XYZ file of C-alpha atoms in Angstrom:
592
model
C -9.622 19.239 -2.199
C -12.123 16.426 -1.682
C -15.217 18.503 -2.420
C -18.246 16.134 -2.358
C -20.057 16.350 -5.661
C -23.561 14.766 -5.756
C -24.134 12.646 -8.932
C -27.420 10.857 -8.605
C -27.497 9.138 -5.280
C -23.686 9.060 -4.884
C -21.300 11.563 -3.451
C -18.021 11.643 -5.360
C -14.925 13.497 -4.048
C -13.255 15.880 -6.447
C -10.247 18.261 -6.395
C -10.809 21.746 -7.930
C -8.163 24.089 -9.116
C -9.408 27.657 -9.360
C -7.332 30.201 -11.217
C -8.215 33.958 -11.037
C -7.650 35.503 -14.509
C -6.565 39.099 -14.714
C -8.894 40.386 -17.323
C -11.896 38.565 -15.814
C -11.104 38.044 -12.101
C -14.672 36.782 -11.273
C -14.372 33.874 -13.733
C -12.957 30.758 -12.163
C -11.261 27.950 -14.221
C -12.322 24.551 -12.996
C -10.185 21.513 -14.081
C -12.284 18.309 -14.165
C -9.823 15.583 -15.017
C -9.293 14.241 -11.363
C -13.084 14.124 -10.931
C -13.465 11.995 -14.060
C -10.717 9.700 -12.865
C -12.315 9.232 -9.371
C -15.714 8.656 -10.749
C -14.310 5.936 -13.194
C -15.595 7.769 -16.279
C -15.617 6.173 -19.689
C -15.990 8.723 -22.454
C -17.420 7.839 -25.820
C -16.475 10.802 -27.978
C -18.046 9.442 -31.154
C -21.589 8.952 -29.610
C -21.335 11.811 -27.259
C -21.866 9.861 -24.116
C -20.116 9.665 -20.581
C -20.731 6.595 -18.390
C -19.658 6.879 -14.675
C -18.859 3.530 -12.979
C -19.221 3.686 -9.125
C -18.797 0.184 -7.779
C -22.127 -1.537 -8.951
C -23.735 1.707 -9.996
C -23.526 2.947 -13.485
C -24.805 6.387 -14.668
C -25.160 7.520 -18.229
C -24.987 11.081 -19.551
C -25.377 12.508 -22.967
C -23.000 15.143 -23.511
C -24.779 16.697 -26.685
C -28.047 17.321 -24.707
C -26.138 18.788 -21.801
C -24.451 21.280 -24.072
C -27.642 22.840 -25.383
C -28.255 26.187 -24.135
C -31.789 27.053 -22.792
C -33.501 29.484 -25.163
C -36.817 31.449 -25.038
C -38.587 31.447 -28.445
C -40.541 34.353 -29.673
C -39.156 37.156 -27.380
C -37.064 40.103 -28.236
C -34.989 41.726 -25.493
C -33.472 45.089 -25.333
C -29.825 45.078 -24.033
C -30.239 48.283 -22.164
C -33.246 46.825 -20.171
C -31.354 43.565 -19.533
C -28.433 45.578 -18.067
C -30.773 47.577 -15.841
C -32.385 44.311 -14.706
C -29.176 42.792 -13.851
C -28.060 45.725 -11.798
C -31.304 45.898 -9.853
C -32.364 42.260 -9.507
C -29.396 39.931 -10.153
C -26.550 41.605 -8.278
C -27.038 39.507 -5.193
C -26.435 36.320 -7.217
C -23.134 37.642 -8.460
C -21.958 37.774 -4.871
C -22.219 34.066 -4.598
C -19.327 31.851 -5.568
C -20.203 30.194 -8.863
C -18.742 26.849 -7.560
C -20.766 26.956 -4.414
C -23.880 27.898 -6.476
C -23.203 24.863 -8.925
C -22.817 22.442 -5.992
C -25.784 23.629 -3.931
C -28.409 24.317 -6.651
C -27.782 21.411 -8.975
C -31.236 19.796 -8.590
C -33.280 23.027 -9.009
C -31.078 24.927 -11.416
C -33.393 24.532 -14.539
C -36.517 25.261 -12.652
C -35.034 28.425 -11.276
C -33.924 29.604 -14.605
C -37.242 29.088 -16.053
C -38.875 31.244 -13.307
C -36.237 33.975 -13.895
C -36.985 33.892 -17.529
C -40.647 34.275 -16.939
C -40.164 37.201 -14.456
C -37.802 39.027 -16.999
C -40.473 38.657 -19.765
C -43.129 40.204 -17.490
C -40.713 43.037 -16.693
C -40.063 43.791 -20.277
C -43.856 44.034 -20.888
C -44.535 46.267 -17.835
C -42.060 48.145 -15.580
C -45.019 48.963 -13.170
C -45.076 45.301 -12.211
C -41.419 45.313 -11.034
C -42.266 45.432 -7.210
C -44.909 42.592 -7.734
C -42.391 40.600 -9.619
C -39.654 40.918 -6.983
C -42.055 39.913 -4.150
C -43.105 36.958 -6.441
C -39.577 35.828 -6.812
C -38.780 36.224 -3.181
C -41.804 34.185 -2.271
C -40.865 31.435 -4.813
C -37.316 31.331 -3.511
C -38.594 30.908 0.046
C -40.788 28.047 -0.963
C -38.805 26.241 -3.392
C -35.202 27.509 -3.344
C -32.797 26.796 -0.525
C -31.463 29.640 1.619
C -27.898 30.359 0.362
C -26.745 31.348 3.952
C -28.160 28.095 5.344
C -26.526 26.190 2.525
C -23.168 27.767 3.266
C -23.528 26.739 6.933
C -24.680 23.279 6.043
C -21.818 22.847 3.462
C -19.304 23.515 6.179
C -20.813 20.819 8.306
C -20.863 18.214 5.520
C -17.687 16.051 5.488
C -16.467 13.538 2.937
C -16.927 10.000 4.386
C -13.674 7.977 3.742
C -15.409 4.822 4.613
C -18.267 5.089 2.130
C -19.470 1.571 1.316
C -20.381 2.590 -2.282
C -16.505 3.015 -3.017
C -15.321 -0.006 -0.879
C -13.156 -2.316 -2.868
C -14.105 -5.989 -3.115
C -11.812 -7.773 -0.648
C -11.320 -11.565 -0.714
C -11.612 -12.994 2.763
C -9.474 -16.129 3.238
C -9.367 -18.605 6.101
C -7.287 -17.143 8.832
C -4.905 -19.050 11.283
C -6.159 -19.659 14.877
C -6.135 -16.566 16.868
C -6.989 -14.147 14.146
C -10.214 -12.826 12.882
C -11.784 -10.064 10.652
C -12.945 -6.667 11.885
C -14.606 -4.111 9.562
C -14.033 -0.379 9.607
C -16.859 0.420 7.317
C -20.647 -0.351 7.213
C -22.043 -3.485 5.719
C -18.820 -5.515 6.453
C -16.650 -3.298 4.197
C -12.998 -2.293 4.675
C -11.829 -5.359 6.535
C -8.792 -5.625 8.922
C -7.119 -8.612 10.542
C -7.012 -8.440 14.474
C -6.327 -10.600 17.391
C -9.229 -12.896 17.946
C -8.795 -12.831 21.780
C -9.566 -9.058 22.096
C -12.505 -8.079 24.209
C -15.325 -5.950 22.894
C -13.968 -2.843 24.632
C -10.450 -3.491 23.168
C -11.871 -4.174 19.726
C -13.797 -0.939 19.791
C -10.749 1.105 20.886
C -8.673 -0.584 18.083
C -11.422 0.181 15.429
C -11.814 3.743 16.485
C -7.984 4.255 16.139
C -7.833 2.640 12.749
C -10.864 4.612 11.438
C -8.852 7.844 12.215
C -6.157 6.862 9.549
C -8.029 5.867 6.317
C -5.262 7.177 4.117
C -2.646 4.815 5.795
C -4.562 1.693 4.782
C -4.534 0.589 1.175
C -7.124 -1.790 -0.270
C -6.201 -1.249 -4.052
C -3.481 0.215 -6.090
C -5.599 3.364 -6.525
C -5.069 4.250 -2.791
C -1.368 4.818 -3.539
C -0.593 8.619 -3.511
C 3.117 8.198 -3.572
C 5.817 9.581 -1.160
C 6.903 13.110 -1.970
C 9.993 13.421 -4.295
C 11.344 15.982 -1.783
C 11.545 13.123 0.791
C 13.038 10.447 -1.387
C 13.731 9.997 -5.158
C 15.338 6.849 -6.691
C 18.348 7.530 -9.013
C 20.024 5.108 -11.386
C 23.705 6.270 -11.694
C 25.572 4.401 -14.291
C 29.186 3.361 -14.111
C 31.715 5.453 -16.394
C 32.085 4.174 -19.954
C 29.019 1.820 -19.543
C 27.197 0.932 -22.714
C 23.462 0.845 -23.126
C 21.513 -2.408 -23.746
C 18.336 -3.014 -25.807
C 16.808 -6.579 -25.400
C 13.992 -8.124 -27.303
C 10.765 -9.311 -25.733
C 10.548 -12.900 -24.664
C 7.838 -15.405 -25.573
C 4.944 -16.085 -23.127
C 2.326 -18.666 -23.060
C -1.293 -17.505 -23.399
C -1.987 -17.749 -19.740
C 1.080 -15.662 -18.687
C 0.427 -13.262 -21.535
C -2.928 -12.374 -20.090
C -1.327 -11.815 -16.629
C 0.963 -9.243 -18.358
C -1.973 -7.601 -20.088
C -3.873 -7.151 -16.851
C -0.843 -5.939 -15.009
C -0.064 -3.426 -17.831
C -3.660 -2.096 -17.719
C -3.650 -1.857 -13.818
C -0.239 -0.062 -13.755
C -1.263 2.407 -16.514
C -4.571 3.157 -14.706
C -2.717 3.876 -11.415
C -0.163 5.998 -13.284
C 2.874 3.766 -12.322
C 4.006 3.374 -15.897
C 3.626 5.234 -19.153
C 4.233 4.394 -22.784
C 7.596 5.294 -24.214
C 8.887 4.979 -27.807
C 12.529 6.034 -27.520
C 15.001 4.685 -24.908
C 18.614 3.656 -24.831
C 17.758 0.966 -22.280
C 15.118 -1.841 -22.880
C 14.689 -4.773 -20.693
C 12.383 -7.869 -21.114
C 9.572 -8.946 -18.720
C 9.027 -12.459 -17.140
C 6.412 -13.729 -14.816
C 6.930 -15.399 -11.394
C 4.608 -16.822 -8.848
C 3.189 -14.372 -6.354
C 2.352 -15.125 -2.706
C -0.624 -13.459 -0.848
C -1.584 -13.065 2.717
C -1.283 -15.625 5.476
C -3.684 -18.508 5.316
C -3.803 -21.999 6.958
C -3.101 -25.367 5.140
C -3.097 -28.885 6.616
C 0.159 -30.956 6.446
C 0.382 -34.786 6.230
C -0.196 -34.939 10.161
C -3.441 -32.990 9.821
C -2.051 -29.989 11.530
C -2.929 -26.491 10.466
C 0.148 -24.520 9.435
C -0.060 -20.823 8.836
C 1.728 -20.052 5.493
C 1.668 -17.634 2.539
C 0.171 -19.516 -0.409
C 0.689 -18.780 -4.056
C -2.361 -16.666 -5.149
C -1.255 -15.801 -8.644
C 1.548 -14.561 -10.702
C 3.627 -11.311 -10.734
C 5.115 -9.485 -13.707
C 8.780 -8.729 -13.214
C 11.383 -7.057 -15.395
C 14.809 -8.633 -15.968
C 17.106 -5.754 -15.195
C 20.231 -7.799 -15.016
C 22.127 -5.861 -17.787
C 21.107 -2.513 -16.352
C 22.130 -3.526 -12.952
C 25.608 -4.672 -14.085
C 26.062 -1.084 -15.274
C 24.696 0.735 -12.282
C 26.852 2.087 -9.475
C 25.942 0.198 -6.416
C 24.400 1.911 -3.338
C 25.795 0.481 -0.147
C 23.390 1.690 2.308
C 23.264 -0.933 5.172
C 20.318 -3.094 6.148
C 19.737 -3.895 9.987
C 21.216 -7.084 11.443
C 18.324 -9.499 11.545
C 19.406 -11.182 14.732
C 19.733 -7.924 16.671
C 16.382 -6.740 15.369
C 14.581 -9.845 16.377
C 16.102 -9.696 20.000
C 14.618 -6.104 20.274
C 11.321 -7.314 19.106
C 10.978 -10.354 21.410
C 9.445 -10.489 24.912
C 6.598 -7.947 24.334
C 2.917 -8.586 25.210
C 1.292 -7.025 21.995
C 2.462 -6.544 18.375
C 1.155 -4.933 15.290
C 2.836 -6.308 12.219
C 2.483 -3.847 9.134
C 3.453 -4.184 5.562
C 3.705 -1.710 2.817
C 1.373 -1.827 -0.117
C 3.502 -2.507 -3.117
C 6.138 -0.694 -1.232
C 8.581 0.003 -3.984
C 5.796 1.643 -6.104
C 5.429 4.336 -3.489
C 8.901 5.854 -4.196
C 9.177 8.055 -7.392
C 12.064 7.711 -9.852
C 13.922 10.754 -10.925
C 12.591 12.023 -14.325
C 16.018 11.815 -15.809
C 16.317 8.078 -14.955
C 12.896 6.966 -15.847
C 13.746 5.957 -19.381
C 16.319 3.527 -18.042
C 13.593 1.410 -16.620
C 11.946 0.830 -20.024
C 10.699 -2.668 -20.499
C 9.306 -4.348 -23.537
C 6.329 -6.806 -23.721
C 3.663 -7.961 -26.245
C 1.745 -4.791 -25.715
C 4.534 -2.247 -26.236
C 7.338 -0.489 -24.389
C 6.735 1.298 -21.196
C 8.775 3.126 -18.508
C 8.200 3.463 -14.722
C 7.373 6.564 -12.846
C 7.656 4.741 -9.598
C 10.475 2.405 -8.390
C 9.881 -1.176 -9.614
C 11.089 -4.443 -8.274
C 14.396 -5.830 -9.810
C 16.581 -2.675 -9.698
C 19.814 -3.454 -7.660
C 19.650 -0.302 -5.583
C 15.850 -0.392 -4.835
C 16.297 -1.985 -1.403
C 18.905 0.458 -0.333
C 16.710 3.400 -1.461
C 13.619 1.907 0.263
C 15.445 1.322 3.512
C 17.001 4.806 3.496
C 13.476 6.270 2.863
C 11.846 4.290 5.771
C 14.709 5.297 8.145
C 14.076 8.893 7.301
C 10.449 8.551 7.853
C 10.526 6.634 11.212
C 13.936 7.587 12.457
C 12.882 8.853 15.809
C 10.548 5.794 16.402
C 12.893 2.942 15.509
C 14.145 0.942 18.510
C 11.766 2.816 20.679
C 8.392 1.653 19.678
C 8.904 -0.195 16.359
C 11.401 -1.957 14.030
C 11.839 -1.547 10.278
C 13.231 -3.922 7.817
C 12.392 -2.945 4.231
C 8.545 -2.808 4.004
C 8.080 -4.849 7.120
C 7.093 -2.660 10.038
C 6.812 -4.192 13.542
C 5.130 -1.948 16.392
C 5.184 -3.327 19.909
C 4.108 -2.489 23.355
C 4.274 -3.930 26.963
C 0.373 -3.507 27.238
C -2.638 -3.133 25.028
C -2.869 0.759 25.816
C 0.856 1.231 25.162
C 0.842 -0.701 21.821
C -2.376 1.103 20.655
C -0.741 4.452 21.333
C 2.397 3.441 19.563
C 0.210 2.199 16.538
C -1.432 5.527 16.435
C 1.862 7.381 16.156
C 3.001 5.089 13.394
C -0.236 5.345 11.315
C -0.252 9.198 11.726
C 3.456 9.313 10.498
C 2.363 7.072 7.462
C -0.382 9.581 6.668
C 1.938 12.549 6.927
C 4.420 11.031 4.621
C 1.851 9.394 2.181
C 2.905 5.804 3.025
C 0.322 3.391 2.468
C -0.020 -0.116 4.180
C -1.394 -3.355 2.838
C -4.550 -4.271 4.863
C -4.239 -7.980 3.911
C -0.722 -8.257 5.382
C -1.291 -6.216 8.552
C -2.128 -7.944 11.842
C -3.143 -5.648 14.743
C -2.842 -6.265 18.416
C -1.553 -9.870 18.165
C 0.386 -11.756 20.791
C 2.830 -13.284 18.245
C 3.690 -13.326 14.520
C 6.081 -14.041 11.817
C 8.942 -11.614 11.173
C 11.624 -12.386 8.669
C 11.111 -16.125 8.951
C 11.042 -16.229 12.815
C 8.084 -16.382 15.194
C 8.288 -13.514 17.715
C 6.313 -13.655 20.950
C 6.609 -12.856 24.652
C 8.224 -16.212 25.098
C 11.206 -15.413 22.642
C 12.318 -16.195 19.182
C 11.231 -19.455 17.362
C 11.514 -20.992 13.959
C 8.712 -20.613 11.399
C 6.868 -23.882 11.282
C 5.786 -23.248 7.595
C 9.448 -23.146 6.572
C 10.442 -26.078 8.648
C 7.551 -28.055 7.187
C 8.930 -27.513 3.623
C 12.535 -28.489 4.668
C 11.541 -31.656 6.502
C 9.797 -32.997 3.314
C 12.965 -32.483 1.140
C 14.425 -35.523 -0.468
C 18.299 -36.178 -0.196
C 20.287 -33.845 -2.466
C 21.315 -35.277 -5.798
C 23.518 -32.423 -7.086
C 25.861 -29.752 -5.863
C 23.044 -27.196 -6.387
C 20.819 -29.150 -4.176
C 23.445 -29.269 -1.362
C 24.015 -25.527 -1.607
C 20.197 -24.763 -1.504
C 19.694 -27.048 1.589
C 22.602 -25.517 3.447
C 21.399 -22.031 2.703
C 17.964 -22.768 4.002
C 19.154 -24.660 7.037
C 21.896 -21.970 7.803
C 19.317 -19.461 8.209
C 18.273 -21.158 11.452
C 21.799 -22.185 12.527
C 21.453 -20.318 15.726
C 18.890 -22.850 16.763
C 21.083 -25.906 16.054
C 23.935 -26.580 18.478
C 27.307 -27.429 16.595
C 25.781 -26.824 13.217
C 29.085 -26.511 11.514
C 30.294 -29.763 12.779
C 27.085 -31.574 11.807
C 27.010 -30.024 8.213
C 30.757 -30.733 7.676
C 30.205 -33.823 5.403
C 27.847 -31.812 3.317
C 29.997 -28.797 3.078
C 32.857 -30.918 1.733
C 30.801 -31.757 -1.426
C 30.966 -28.004 -2.228
C 34.769 -27.968 -2.511
C 36.434 -27.833 -5.897
C 37.855 -30.917 -7.664
C 35.596 -33.062 -5.342
C 33.515 -35.866 -6.963
C 29.885 -35.643 -5.795
C 29.197 -38.730 -3.874
C 26.380 -38.604 -1.244
C 27.679 -41.133 1.225
C 26.022 -42.584 4.277
C 27.783 -40.008 6.445
C 26.245 -37.241 4.338
C 22.862 -38.839 4.681
C 23.135 -38.892 8.430
C 24.074 -35.258 8.543
C 21.176 -34.340 6.362
C 18.768 -36.195 8.507
C 20.148 -34.812 11.812
C 19.865 -31.237 10.626
C 16.166 -31.829 9.625
C 15.507 -33.447 13.067
C 17.263 -30.536 14.949
C 15.023 -27.993 13.041
C 11.856 -29.826 14.026
C 12.797 -29.713 17.738
C 14.442 -26.310 17.677
C 14.383 -24.526 21.117
C 12.850 -21.093 21.831
C 15.726 -18.723 21.859
C 15.704 -15.955 24.545
C 17.274 -12.659 23.560
C 19.702 -11.160 26.056
C 18.481 -8.318 28.301
C 21.108 -5.534 28.306
C 20.057 -4.138 31.641
C 20.768 -7.545 33.516
C 24.183 -8.909 34.326
C 25.725 -11.701 32.219
C 27.376 -14.881 33.527
C 30.286 -16.735 31.843
C 30.984 -20.308 32.710
C 34.313 -21.950 31.401
C 35.797 -25.340 31.518
C 38.979 -26.676 30.194
C 40.972 -29.948 29.824
C 44.066 -31.236 28.125
C 42.337 -31.451 24.821
C 39.791 -28.621 24.714
C 38.449 -25.476 26.328
C 34.778 -24.264 26.318
C 32.629 -21.452 27.590
C 29.080 -20.616 27.993
C 27.575 -17.155 28.019
C 24.319 -16.936 29.922
C 21.830 -14.693 31.844
C 19.605 -15.456 34.622
C 15.904 -14.561 34.383
C 13.436 -15.526 37.174
C 16.344 -17.583 38.820
C 16.699 -19.655 35.624
C 19.795 -19.584 33.521
C 19.256 -18.857 29.864
C 22.083 -19.824 27.503
C 22.920 -17.068 24.999
C 26.017 -18.362 23.239
C 28.638 -21.317 23.592
C 32.013 -21.873 22.159
C 34.411 -24.714 22.114
C 38.109 -24.912 21.088
C 40.025 -28.097 20.501
């Protein structure tokens, strides 16, 4: 695997499959399809040309000329003499592996064949010149041909460079938030990664050295996805009993979104994620939604830089609602967010990792692939890998991640879907934990998205919360959006606002009491009337989110304190814990 093939000035890795045939055991069979795919080959059968595209380098080959066999005009050879010559002169060449000979003698092959032909011609004319010819051939080989033994030794030393700048993908470098900067794992500022800007040169060198050990764990394009082994995890689509199939027609798309679908189809076909299909009992339509990229910074109305994920384009999705309604549900549990955040808080260093198109890394069982068929203006296709939109996809992915990192979770990392958080009490500890996680990713063929990975940072965003050594805080980017909301005008607006605000209810004291005027509007048979009381509750929740405190997670190794109070009308209690002689409130409760 990954045998370096020199084409022009470039080395291209190729996988060879060599089969030993029974009737001719010395003749290997070499399959060249993977090599053509790696080299970006475009084959023009009509004109007999092959173009190889390696980054900005393009090489052209004429197939018809390459297939012409070398001939020697005007000479007649006797088969008996040729057989004798083969036995006496060319036996040593048969001991050499033909593949090795092809790899090491590509540049001088034609010149060597020409000299061999000249020697054989002289040998046919005069057997007495045999010794002289052999000496001549040996001399020529010493001067012009490489020594096979030396080549064998040198070939064992030559290693495929995974960080070759010629194959480096073009990465779009965006403005990063304060505290982050780019580092490069390859020469000429190729293969970027995002690291803590406050790292020293020694710490940066150690981090880069560790990351360079795990090239297969970092993905820069869809071509880097190899896919998780089906033996480890395979997605199944099990239908309910007596469920009926559904075939839907394609939906209209405007020209801009139609071009998005076309590019996505071509990209997925090239990566082998989808394939054309002509017959399926299930057909679902596609639609296009906005897509968010990596974290960048934008200025708000107060001229503050807010880290946020901006919309960088559009994503093609499939509407699997009818298929999902007929699918038997997988009830595999997801972790409790609050408990996971509590385990993550109060560490000095973090590495926040994200899977590269995480769902696409899990294969679909061959019997269920046709159920994922979708229709678009360019035909009908089915998925080989698990797409977004399937109702059981989150459960399958979480089960797969738990099986991969089962012995590392709650010890050095936390996993929620395709968000992986590695932590450590010191730089050396976190770096060692990162190496273990990256090695596990390589072993299981799990690829991470370089653009969404932040290495050795002091804080970061996890599931809408900012995690740091201080504790748990709200995400300013989400709060910025909520504070700019206008008062709700419909029941749908009320439900949306309470849903977003309720996500941070642990940061707002007496949230249910404050939001009571708004929740009343969600009751049945209630006329929607946004009164002054509702407006005050709406404003108070927004103000509470802006000034939300930093929540300290409980330390289960320290004792807890309970403080109670009661009167004729109510009873209350506070659960707290002392850290550095200061009481930190964990929970409160009042009963009237």
